[in-house]
Amino acid sequence: MSSYEILCGDVSRLRWVGASGALNTAKDVRLVQAGHEADGTPLYVGKALHHGSQHIGKTGHHLAGVNFGYGGKEVVANDFLVLAYN
């Protein structure tokens, strides 16, 4: 990958919201979109605790949790947090 983006802004407007399974949040929760699948489906920033540490990954309404790399494989965590803003 030869390019990337950095999330900048007012950190006081960000918060982590609990989620479980397929991403389903309250309608008033605005999620931080971090990209999209090849077909254009939005992806959001998520994190989960795994083997004693937090791991950042991708989540979306079409996924069963938050997906992240660990030990050379993609892991799916069903209980996770998703990044939202006010």
PDB file of N, CA and C in Angstrom:
ATOM      1  N   MET A   1       0.850  -1.170   0.000  1.00  0.00           N
ATOM      2  CA  MET A   1       0.000   0.000   0.000  1.00  0.00           C
ATOM      3  C   MET A   1       0.898   1.237   0.000  1.00  0.00           C
ATOM      4  N   SER A   2       0.662   2.119  -0.927  1.00  0.00           N
ATOM      5  CA  SER A   2       1.524   3.289  -1.042  1.00  0.00           C
ATOM      6  C   SER A   2       0.897   4.564  -0.511  1.00  0.00           C
ATOM      7  N   SER A   3      -0.370   4.520  -0.102  1.00  0.00           N
ATOM      8  CA  SER A   3      -0.993   5.725   0.454  1.00  0.00           C
ATOM      9  C   SER A   3      -1.879   5.338   1.640  1.00  0.00           C
ATOM     10  N   TYR A   4      -2.138   6.303   2.481  1.00  0.00           N
ATOM     11  CA  TYR A   4      -2.984   6.090   3.641  1.00  0.00           C
ATOM     12  C   TYR A   4      -3.539   7.426   4.090  1.00  0.00           C
ATOM     13  N   GLU A   5      -4.512   7.389   4.996  1.00  0.00           N
ATOM     14  CA  GLU A   5      -5.107   8.590   5.554  1.00  0.00           C
ATOM     15  C   GLU A   5      -4.967   8.539   7.064  1.00  0.00           C
ATOM     16  N   ILE A   6      -4.912   9.717   7.670  1.00  0.00           N
ATOM     17  CA  ILE A   6      -4.805   9.838   9.126  1.00  0.00           C
ATOM     18  C   ILE A   6      -6.042  10.553   9.640  1.00  0.00           C
ATOM     19  N   LEU A   7      -6.682   9.987  10.661  1.00  0.00           N
ATOM     20  CA  LEU A   7      -7.856  10.597  11.266  1.00  0.00           C
ATOM     21  C   LEU A   7      -7.419  11.771  12.129  1.00  0.00           C
ATOM     22  N   CYS A   8      -7.902  12.942  11.814  1.00  0.00           N
ATOM     23  CA  CYS A   8      -7.569  14.161  12.557  1.00  0.00           C
ATOM     24  C   CYS A   8      -8.869  14.831  12.991  1.00  0.00           C
ATOM     25  N   GLY A   9      -8.778  15.648  14.016  1.00  0.00           N
ATOM     26  CA  GLY A   9      -9.954  16.399  14.443  1.00  0.00           C
ATOM     27  C   GLY A   9     -10.020  16.528  15.946  1.00  0.00           C
ATOM     28  N   ASP A  10     -11.167  16.920  16.417  1.00  0.00           N
ATOM     29  CA  ASP A  10     -11.408  17.166  17.836  1.00  0.00           C
ATOM     30  C   ASP A  10     -11.711  15.845  18.540  1.00  0.00           C
ATOM     31  N   VAL A  11     -10.734  15.322  19.259  1.00  0.00           N
ATOM     32  CA  VAL A  11     -10.877  14.026  19.927  1.00  0.00           C
ATOM     33  C   VAL A  11     -12.001  14.033  20.968  1.00  0.00           C
ATOM     34  N   SER A  12     -12.366  15.198  21.485  1.00  0.00           N
ATOM     35  CA  SER A  12     -13.438  15.259  22.479  1.00  0.00           C
ATOM     36  C   SER A  12     -14.802  14.935  21.862  1.00  0.00           C
ATOM     37  N   ARG A  13     -14.884  14.902  20.539  1.00  0.00           N
ATOM     38  CA  ARG A  13     -16.143  14.574  19.865  1.00  0.00           C
ATOM     39  C   ARG A  13     -16.241  13.085  19.525  1.00  0.00           C
ATOM     40  N   LEU A  14     -15.205  12.313  19.842  1.00  0.00           N
ATOM     41  CA  LEU A  14     -15.200  10.879  19.561  1.00  0.00           C
ATOM     42  C   LEU A  14     -15.540  10.081  20.812  1.00  0.00           C
ATOM     43  N   ARG A  15     -16.145   8.915  20.612  1.00  0.00           N
ATOM     44  CA  ARG A  15     -16.438   8.025  21.738  1.00  0.00           C
ATOM     45  C   ARG A  15     -16.550   6.601  21.212  1.00  0.00           C
ATOM     46  N   TRP A  16     -16.282   5.657  22.090  1.00  0.00           N
ATOM     47  CA  TRP A  16     -16.414   4.237  21.745  1.00  0.00           C
ATOM     48  C   TRP A  16     -17.768   3.760  22.241  1.00  0.00           C
ATOM     49  N   VAL A  17     -18.503   3.075  21.364  1.00  0.00           N
ATOM     50  CA  VAL A  17     -19.846   2.588  21.677  1.00  0.00           C
ATOM     51  C   VAL A  17     -19.831   1.066  21.634  1.00  0.00           C
ATOM     52  N   GLY A  18     -20.395   0.437  22.642  1.00  0.00           N
ATOM     53  CA  GLY A  18     -20.440  -1.011  22.693  1.00  0.00           C
ATOM     54  C   GLY A  18     -21.320  -1.605  21.604  1.00  0.00           C
ATOM     55  N   ALA A  19     -20.892  -2.743  21.074  1.00  0.00           N
ATOM     56  CA  ALA A  19     -21.653  -3.444  20.039  1.00  0.00           C
ATOM     57  C   ALA A  19     -21.420  -4.946  20.208  1.00  0.00           C
ATOM     58  N   SER A  20     -22.305  -5.725  19.607  1.00  0.00           N
ATOM     59  CA  SER A  20     -22.188  -7.170  19.693  1.00  0.00           C
ATOM     60  C   SER A  20     -22.781  -7.791  18.442  1.00  0.00           C
ATOM     61  N   GLY A  21     -22.085  -8.760  17.862  1.00  0.00           N
ATOM     62  CA  GLY A  21     -22.576  -9.426  16.661  1.00  0.00           C
ATOM     63  C   GLY A  21     -22.609  -8.481  15.477  1.00  0.00           C
ATOM     64  N   ALA A  22     -23.617  -8.625  14.632  1.00  0.00           N
ATOM     65  CA  ALA A  22     -23.767  -7.732  13.479  1.00  0.00           C
ATOM     66  C   ALA A  22     -23.968  -6.306  13.976  1.00  0.00           C
ATOM     67  N   LEU A  23     -23.287  -5.380  13.371  1.00  0.00           N
ATOM     68  CA  LEU A  23     -23.311  -3.981  13.803  1.00  0.00           C
ATOM     69  C   LEU A  23     -24.723  -3.424  13.710  1.00  0.00           C
ATOM     70  N   ASN A  24     -25.267  -3.067  14.862  1.00  0.00           N
ATOM     71  CA  ASN A  24     -26.612  -2.502  14.931  1.00  0.00           C
ATOM     72  C   ASN A  24     -26.603  -1.486  16.060  1.00  0.00           C
ATOM     73  N   THR A  25     -26.489  -0.216  15.724  1.00  0.00           N
ATOM     74  CA  THR A  25     -26.423   0.842  16.731  1.00  0.00           C
ATOM     75  C   THR A  25     -27.678   1.697  16.670  1.00  0.00           C
ATOM     76  N   ALA A  26     -27.889   2.497  17.703  1.00  0.00           N
ATOM     77  CA  ALA A  26     -29.031   3.411  17.726  1.00  0.00           C
ATOM     78  C   ALA A  26     -28.947   4.375  16.551  1.00  0.00           C
ATOM     79  N   LYS A  27     -30.086   4.819  16.073  1.00  0.00           N
ATOM     80  CA  LYS A  27     -30.118   5.708  14.899  1.00  0.00           C
ATOM     81  C   LYS A  27     -29.404   7.027  15.138  1.00  0.00           C
ATOM     82  N   ASP A  28     -29.305   7.469  16.390  1.00  0.00           N
ATOM     83  CA  ASP A  28     -28.645   8.744  16.670  1.00  0.00           C
ATOM     84  C   ASP A  28     -27.127   8.608  16.816  1.00  0.00           C
ATOM     85  N   VAL A  29     -26.594   7.396  16.706  1.00  0.00           N
ATOM     86  CA  VAL A  29     -25.147   7.171  16.796  1.00  0.00           C
ATOM     87  C   VAL A  29     -24.548   7.323  15.397  1.00  0.00           C
ATOM     88  N   ARG A  30     -23.599   8.257  15.262  1.00  0.00           N
ATOM     89  CA  ARG A  30     -22.934   8.477  13.979  1.00  0.00           C
ATOM     90  C   ARG A  30     -21.563   7.795  14.032  1.00  0.00           C
ATOM     91  N   LEU A  31     -21.363   6.839  13.162  1.00  0.00           N
ATOM     92  CA  LEU A  31     -20.136   6.053  13.164  1.00  0.00           C
ATOM     93  C   LEU A  31     -19.061   6.692  12.303  1.00  0.00           C
ATOM     94  N   VAL A  32     -17.806   6.467  12.676  1.00  0.00           N
ATOM     95  CA  VAL A  32     -16.668   6.950  11.905  1.00  0.00           C
ATOM     96  C   VAL A  32     -16.413   5.952  10.784  1.00  0.00           C
ATOM     97  N   GLN A  33     -16.690   6.373   9.545  1.00  0.00           N
ATOM     98  CA  GLN A  33     -16.439   5.505   8.400  1.00  0.00           C
ATOM     99  C   GLN A  33     -14.956   5.533   8.083  1.00  0.00           C
ATOM    100  N   ALA A  34     -14.384   4.335   7.888  1.00  0.00           N
ATOM    101  CA  ALA A  34     -12.935   4.225   7.680  1.00  0.00           C
ATOM    102  C   ALA A  34     -12.581   3.671   6.304  1.00  0.00           C
ATOM    103  N   GLY A  35     -13.565   3.436   5.491  1.00  0.00           N
ATOM    104  CA  GLY A  35     -13.295   2.890   4.167  1.00  0.00           C
ATOM    105  C   GLY A  35     -14.511   2.170   3.658  1.00  0.00           C
ATOM    106  N   HIS A  36     -14.275   1.280   2.689  1.00  0.00           N
ATOM    107  CA  HIS A  36     -15.379   0.537   2.108  1.00  0.00           C
ATOM    108  C   HIS A  36     -14.862  -0.751   1.475  1.00  0.00           C
ATOM    109  N   GLU A  37     -15.771  -1.688   1.316  1.00  0.00           N
ATOM    110  CA  GLU A  37     -15.453  -2.929   0.628  1.00  0.00           C
ATOM    111  C   GLU A  37     -15.347  -2.630  -0.874  1.00  0.00           C
ATOM    112  N   ALA A  38     -14.901  -3.595  -1.650  1.00  0.00           N
ATOM    113  CA  ALA A  38     -14.759  -3.410  -3.104  1.00  0.00           C
ATOM    114  C   ALA A  38     -16.086  -3.039  -3.763  1.00  0.00           C
ATOM    115  N   ASP A  39     -17.198  -3.505  -3.188  1.00  0.00           N
ATOM    116  CA  ASP A  39     -18.509  -3.202  -3.768  1.00  0.00           C
ATOM    117  C   ASP A  39     -19.101  -1.889  -3.258  1.00  0.00           C
ATOM    118  N   GLY A  40     -18.345  -1.154  -2.422  1.00  0.00           N
ATOM    119  CA  GLY A  40     -18.807   0.136  -1.900  1.00  0.00           C
ATOM    120  C   GLY A  40     -19.460   0.073  -0.535  1.00  0.00           C
ATOM    121  N   THR A  41     -19.647  -1.110   0.032  1.00  0.00           N
ATOM    122  CA  THR A  41     -20.255  -1.246   1.352  1.00  0.00           C
ATOM    123  C   THR A  41     -19.369  -0.559   2.398  1.00  0.00           C
ATOM    124  N   PRO A  42     -19.928   0.355   3.218  1.00  0.00           N
ATOM    125  CA  PRO A  42     -19.127   1.101   4.195  1.00  0.00           C
ATOM    126  C   PRO A  42     -18.502   0.210   5.277  1.00  0.00           C
ATOM    127  N   LEU A  43     -17.299   0.589   5.696  1.00  0.00           N
ATOM    128  CA  LEU A  43     -16.598  -0.042   6.813  1.00  0.00           C
ATOM    129  C   LEU A  43     -16.352   1.003   7.885  1.00  0.00           C
ATOM    130  N   TYR A  44     -16.377   0.584   9.143  1.00  0.00           N
ATOM    131  CA  TYR A  44     -16.221   1.483  10.283  1.00  0.00           C
ATOM    132  C   TYR A  44     -15.090   0.992  11.177  1.00  0.00           C
ATOM    133  N   VAL A  45     -14.613   1.861  12.056  1.00  0.00           N
ATOM    134  CA  VAL A  45     -13.520   1.558  12.973  1.00  0.00           C
ATOM    135  C   VAL A  45     -14.074   0.820  14.187  1.00  0.00           C
ATOM    136  N   GLY A  46     -13.510  -0.329  14.476  1.00  0.00           N
ATOM    137  CA  GLY A  46     -13.907  -1.084  15.655  1.00  0.00           C
ATOM    138  C   GLY A  46     -12.681  -1.548  16.411  1.00  0.00           C
ATOM    139  N   LYS A  47     -12.881  -1.964  17.645  1.00  0.00           N
ATOM    140  CA  LYS A  47     -11.779  -2.545  18.427  1.00  0.00           C
ATOM    141  C   LYS A  47     -12.347  -3.586  19.374  1.00  0.00           C
ATOM    142  N   ALA A  48     -11.490  -4.564  19.696  1.00  0.00           N
ATOM    143  CA  ALA A  48     -11.906  -5.646  20.590  1.00  0.00           C
ATOM    144  C   ALA A  48     -10.722  -6.092  21.434  1.00  0.00           C
ATOM    145  N   LEU A  49     -11.033  -6.638  22.585  1.00  0.00           N
ATOM    146  CA  LEU A  49     -10.029  -7.226  23.457  1.00  0.00           C
ATOM    147  C   LEU A  49      -9.807  -8.676  23.015  1.00  0.00           C
ATOM    148  N   HIS A  50      -8.533  -9.020  22.802  1.00  0.00           N
ATOM    149  CA  HIS A  50      -8.200 -10.374  22.368  1.00  0.00           C
ATOM    150  C   HIS A  50      -6.856 -10.756  22.960  1.00  0.00           C
ATOM    151  N   HIS A  51      -6.810 -11.827  23.707  1.00  0.00           N
ATOM    152  CA  HIS A  51      -5.590 -12.302  24.359  1.00  0.00           C
ATOM    153  C   HIS A  51      -4.903 -11.187  25.161  1.00  0.00           C
ATOM    154  N   GLY A  52      -5.702 -10.429  25.890  1.00  0.00           N
ATOM    155  CA  GLY A  52      -5.170  -9.443  26.826  1.00  0.00           C
ATOM    156  C   GLY A  52      -4.798  -8.084  26.258  1.00  0.00           C
ATOM    157  N   SER A  53      -5.054  -7.836  24.982  1.00  0.00           N
ATOM    158  CA  SER A  53      -4.762  -6.515  24.422  1.00  0.00           C
ATOM    159  C   SER A  53      -5.853  -6.104  23.442  1.00  0.00           C
ATOM    160  N   GLN A  54      -5.935  -4.795  23.195  1.00  0.00           N
ATOM    161  CA  GLN A  54      -6.938  -4.270  22.277  1.00  0.00           C
ATOM    162  C   GLN A  54      -6.417  -4.295  20.849  1.00  0.00           C
ATOM    163  N   HIS A  55      -7.297  -4.650  19.927  1.00  0.00           N
ATOM    164  CA  HIS A  55      -6.942  -4.728  18.513  1.00  0.00           C
ATOM    165  C   HIS A  55      -7.931  -3.906  17.702  1.00  0.00           C
ATOM    166  N   ILE A  56      -7.416  -3.047  16.851  1.00  0.00           N
ATOM    167  CA  ILE A  56      -8.234  -2.230  15.959  1.00  0.00           C
ATOM    168  C   ILE A  56      -8.558  -3.047  14.713  1.00  0.00           C
ATOM    169  N   GLY A  57      -9.780  -2.907  14.235  1.00  0.00           N
ATOM    170  CA  GLY A  57     -10.171  -3.631  13.039  1.00  0.00           C
ATOM    171  C   GLY A  57     -11.305  -2.954  12.309  1.00  0.00           C
ATOM    172  N   LYS A  58     -11.906  -3.698  11.396  1.00  0.00           N
ATOM    173  CA  LYS A  58     -13.013  -3.184  10.594  1.00  0.00           C
ATOM    174  C   LYS A  58     -14.313  -3.840  11.038  1.00  0.00           C
ATOM    175  N   THR A  59     -15.398  -3.088  10.917  1.00  0.00           N
ATOM    176  CA  THR A  59     -16.714  -3.623  11.179  1.00  0.00           C
ATOM    177  C   THR A  59     -17.690  -2.978  10.207  1.00  0.00           C
ATOM    178  N   GLY A  60     -18.841  -3.574  10.082  1.00  0.00           N
ATOM    179  CA  GLY A  60     -19.874  -3.050   9.197  1.00  0.00           C
ATOM    180  C   GLY A  60     -21.172  -3.788   9.438  1.00  0.00           C
ATOM    181  N   HIS A  61     -22.237  -3.266   8.884  1.00  0.00           N
ATOM    182  CA  HIS A  61     -23.548  -3.871   9.083  1.00  0.00           C
ATOM    183  C   HIS A  61     -23.631  -5.270   8.460  1.00  0.00           C
ATOM    184  N   HIS A  62     -22.754  -5.566   7.539  1.00  0.00           N
ATOM    185  CA  HIS A  62     -22.747  -6.853   6.852  1.00  0.00           C
ATOM    186  C   HIS A  62     -21.813  -7.883   7.495  1.00  0.00           C
ATOM    187  N   LEU A  63     -21.087  -7.484   8.536  1.00  0.00           N
ATOM    188  CA  LEU A  63     -20.132  -8.382   9.198  1.00  0.00           C
ATOM    189  C   LEU A  63     -20.704  -8.902  10.514  1.00  0.00           C
ATOM    190  N   ALA A  64     -20.163 -10.009  11.004  1.00  0.00           N
ATOM    191  CA  ALA A  64     -20.669 -10.656  12.223  1.00  0.00           C
ATOM    192  C   ALA A  64     -19.997 -10.139  13.487  1.00  0.00           C
ATOM    193  N   GLY A  65     -19.183  -9.112  13.391  1.00  0.00           N
ATOM    194  CA  GLY A  65     -18.460  -8.544  14.521  1.00  0.00           C
ATOM    195  C   GLY A  65     -17.397  -7.598  14.003  1.00  0.00           C
ATOM    196  N   VAL A  66     -16.297  -7.502  14.746  1.00  0.00           N
ATOM    197  CA  VAL A  66     -15.162  -6.707  14.272  1.00  0.00           C
ATOM    198  C   VAL A  66     -14.078  -7.684  13.819  1.00  0.00           C
ATOM    199  N   ASN A  67     -13.521  -7.439  12.648  1.00  0.00           N
ATOM    200  CA  ASN A  67     -12.491  -8.300  12.064  1.00  0.00           C
ATOM    201  C   ASN A  67     -11.135  -7.610  12.186  1.00  0.00           C
ATOM    202  N   PHE A  68     -10.122  -8.366  12.620  1.00  0.00           N
ATOM    203  CA  PHE A  68      -8.774  -7.813  12.746  1.00  0.00           C
ATOM    204  C   PHE A  68      -7.753  -8.929  12.549  1.00  0.00           C
ATOM    205  N   GLY A  69      -6.552  -8.532  12.211  1.00  0.00           N
ATOM    206  CA  GLY A  69      -5.486  -9.497  12.019  1.00  0.00           C
ATOM    207  C   GLY A  69      -4.819  -9.874  13.333  1.00  0.00           C
ATOM    208  N   TYR A  70      -4.559 -11.181  13.503  1.00  0.00           N
ATOM    209  CA  TYR A  70      -3.853 -11.674  14.691  1.00  0.00           C
ATOM    210  C   TYR A  70      -3.216 -13.017  14.349  1.00  0.00           C
ATOM    211  N   GLY A  71      -1.942 -13.129  14.576  1.00  0.00           N
ATOM    212  CA  GLY A  71      -1.244 -14.394  14.338  1.00  0.00           C
ATOM    213  C   GLY A  71      -1.274 -14.835  12.887  1.00  0.00           C
ATOM    214  N   GLY A  72      -1.286 -13.878  11.965  1.00  0.00           N
ATOM    215  CA  GLY A  72      -1.294 -14.209  10.552  1.00  0.00           C
ATOM    216  C   GLY A  72      -2.658 -14.613  10.008  1.00  0.00           C
ATOM    217  N   LYS A  73      -3.700 -14.452  10.814  1.00  0.00           N
ATOM    218  CA  LYS A  73      -5.056 -14.804  10.389  1.00  0.00           C
ATOM    219  C   LYS A  73      -6.012 -13.660  10.691  1.00  0.00           C
ATOM    220  N   GLU A  74      -7.182 -13.697  10.061  1.00  0.00           N
ATOM    221  CA  GLU A  74      -8.232 -12.741  10.380  1.00  0.00           C
ATOM    222  C   GLU A  74      -9.104 -13.333  11.476  1.00  0.00           C
ATOM    223  N   VAL A  75      -9.262 -12.577  12.561  1.00  0.00           N
ATOM    224  CA  VAL A  75     -10.052 -12.993  13.715  1.00  0.00           C
ATOM    225  C   VAL A  75     -11.328 -12.158  13.743  1.00  0.00           C
ATOM    226  N   VAL A  76     -12.434 -12.759  14.148  1.00  0.00           N
ATOM    227  CA  VAL A  76     -13.696 -12.041  14.314  1.00  0.00           C
ATOM    228  C   VAL A  76     -14.068 -12.063  15.786  1.00  0.00           C
ATOM    229  N   ALA A  77     -14.257 -10.886  16.374  1.00  0.00           N
ATOM    230  CA  ALA A  77     -14.707 -10.771  17.764  1.00  0.00           C
ATOM    231  C   ALA A  77     -16.163 -10.327  17.760  1.00  0.00           C
ATOM    232  N   ASN A  78     -17.002 -11.045  18.487  1.00  0.00           N
ATOM    233  CA  ASN A  78     -18.434 -10.728  18.513  1.00  0.00           C
ATOM    234  C   ASN A  78     -18.779  -9.587  19.459  1.00  0.00           C
ATOM    235  N   ASP A  79     -18.027  -9.419  20.535  1.00  0.00           N
ATOM    236  CA  ASP A  79     -18.237  -8.308  21.472  1.00  0.00           C
ATOM    237  C   ASP A  79     -17.121  -7.301  21.228  1.00  0.00           C
ATOM    238  N   PHE A  80     -17.496  -6.059  20.921  1.00  0.00           N
ATOM    239  CA  PHE A  80     -16.511  -5.075  20.515  1.00  0.00           C
ATOM    240  C   PHE A  80     -17.016  -3.663  20.741  1.00  0.00           C
ATOM    241  N   LEU A  81     -16.182  -2.686  20.444  1.00  0.00           N
ATOM    242  CA  LEU A  81     -16.531  -1.274  20.484  1.00  0.00           C
ATOM    243  C   LEU A  81     -16.390  -0.706  19.080  1.00  0.00           C
ATOM    244  N   VAL A  82     -17.235   0.262  18.747  1.00  0.00           N
ATOM    245  CA  VAL A  82     -17.163   0.914  17.451  1.00  0.00           C
ATOM    246  C   VAL A  82     -17.002   2.417  17.687  1.00  0.00           C
ATOM    247  N   LEU A  83     -16.178   3.063  16.872  1.00  0.00           N
ATOM    248  CA  LEU A  83     -15.876   4.481  17.034  1.00  0.00           C
ATOM    249  C   LEU A  83     -17.006   5.326  16.459  1.00  0.00           C
ATOM    250  N   ALA A  84     -17.504   6.261  17.287  1.00  0.00           N
ATOM    251  CA  ALA A  84     -18.599   7.155  16.886  1.00  0.00           C
ATOM    252  C   ALA A  84     -18.202   8.595  17.197  1.00  0.00           C
ATOM    253  N   TYR A  85     -18.951   9.532  16.645  1.00  0.00           N
ATOM    254  CA  TYR A  85     -18.683  10.954  16.899  1.00  0.00           C
ATOM    255  C   TYR A  85     -19.987  11.684  17.179  1.00  0.00           C
ATOM    256  N   ASN A  86     -19.842  12.816  17.843  1.00  0.00           N
ATOM    257  CA  ASN A  86     -20.991  13.663  18.185  1.00  0.00           C
ATOM    258  C   ASN A  86     -21.195  14.728  17.135  1.00  0.00           C
TER     259      ASN A  86
END
